[in-house]
XYZ file of C-alpha atoms in Angstrom:
72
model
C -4.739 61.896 -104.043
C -2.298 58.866 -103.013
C -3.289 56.288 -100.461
C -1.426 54.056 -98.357
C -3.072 50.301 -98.402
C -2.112 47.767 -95.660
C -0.932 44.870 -96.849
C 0.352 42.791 -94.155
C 2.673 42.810 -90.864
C 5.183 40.332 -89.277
C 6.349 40.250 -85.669
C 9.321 39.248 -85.054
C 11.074 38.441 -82.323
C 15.071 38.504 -81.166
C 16.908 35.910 -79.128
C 20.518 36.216 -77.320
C 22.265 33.362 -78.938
C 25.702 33.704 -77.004
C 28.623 34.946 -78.492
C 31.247 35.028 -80.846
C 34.787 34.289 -80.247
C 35.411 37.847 -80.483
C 33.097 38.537 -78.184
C 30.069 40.065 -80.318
C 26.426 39.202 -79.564
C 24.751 36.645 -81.787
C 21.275 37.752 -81.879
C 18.675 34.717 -83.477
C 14.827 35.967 -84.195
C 11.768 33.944 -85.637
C 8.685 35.944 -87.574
C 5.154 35.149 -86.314
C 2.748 36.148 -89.637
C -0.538 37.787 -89.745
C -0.130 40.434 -87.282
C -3.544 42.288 -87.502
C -3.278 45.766 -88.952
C -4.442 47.886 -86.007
C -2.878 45.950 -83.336
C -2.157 48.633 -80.367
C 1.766 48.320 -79.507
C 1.405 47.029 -75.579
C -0.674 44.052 -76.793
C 1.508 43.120 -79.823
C 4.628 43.391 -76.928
C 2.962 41.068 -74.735
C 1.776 38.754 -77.327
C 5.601 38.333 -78.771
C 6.863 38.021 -75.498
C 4.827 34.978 -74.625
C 5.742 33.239 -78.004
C 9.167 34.083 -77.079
C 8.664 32.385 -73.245
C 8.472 29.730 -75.044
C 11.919 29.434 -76.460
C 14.852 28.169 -73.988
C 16.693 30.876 -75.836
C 16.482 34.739 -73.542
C 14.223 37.134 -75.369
C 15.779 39.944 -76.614
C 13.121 42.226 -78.079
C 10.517 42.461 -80.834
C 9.777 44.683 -83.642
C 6.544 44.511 -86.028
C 7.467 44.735 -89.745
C 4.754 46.160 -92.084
C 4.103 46.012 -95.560
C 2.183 48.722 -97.462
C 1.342 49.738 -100.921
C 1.165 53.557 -102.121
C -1.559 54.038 -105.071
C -2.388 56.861 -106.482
């Protein structure tokens, strides 16, 4: 029987960087590592959005990127 193993997770976090001259959105993001495995979503929100407070840059969004391994 296969198995997924956890391996590790990123957050990572958007910015609005302005825009182009043809008037599309430049969107800038920095990773935060070592995002625990069974973080619950509302806490891993509110924990990206401080980090992103403090950036003079308006926060965007976040996502949480995960890395797994499938063995059999």
């Amino acid at each position: 029987m296969a198995t997924i193993e956890f391996k590790h997770a990123v957050g990572r976090v958007f910015f609005d960087g302005g825009m182009t001259d043809d008037g599309k959105l430049i969107r800038r993001s920095k990773n935060y590592q070592n995002i625990a495995a069974g973080v619950d979503a509302n806490s891993l929100y509110n924990g990206l959005e401080k980090l992103a407070s403090l950036s003079s840059l308006p926060f965007i969004g976040a996502e949480k990127v995960e890395t797994s391994t499938v063995n059999n």
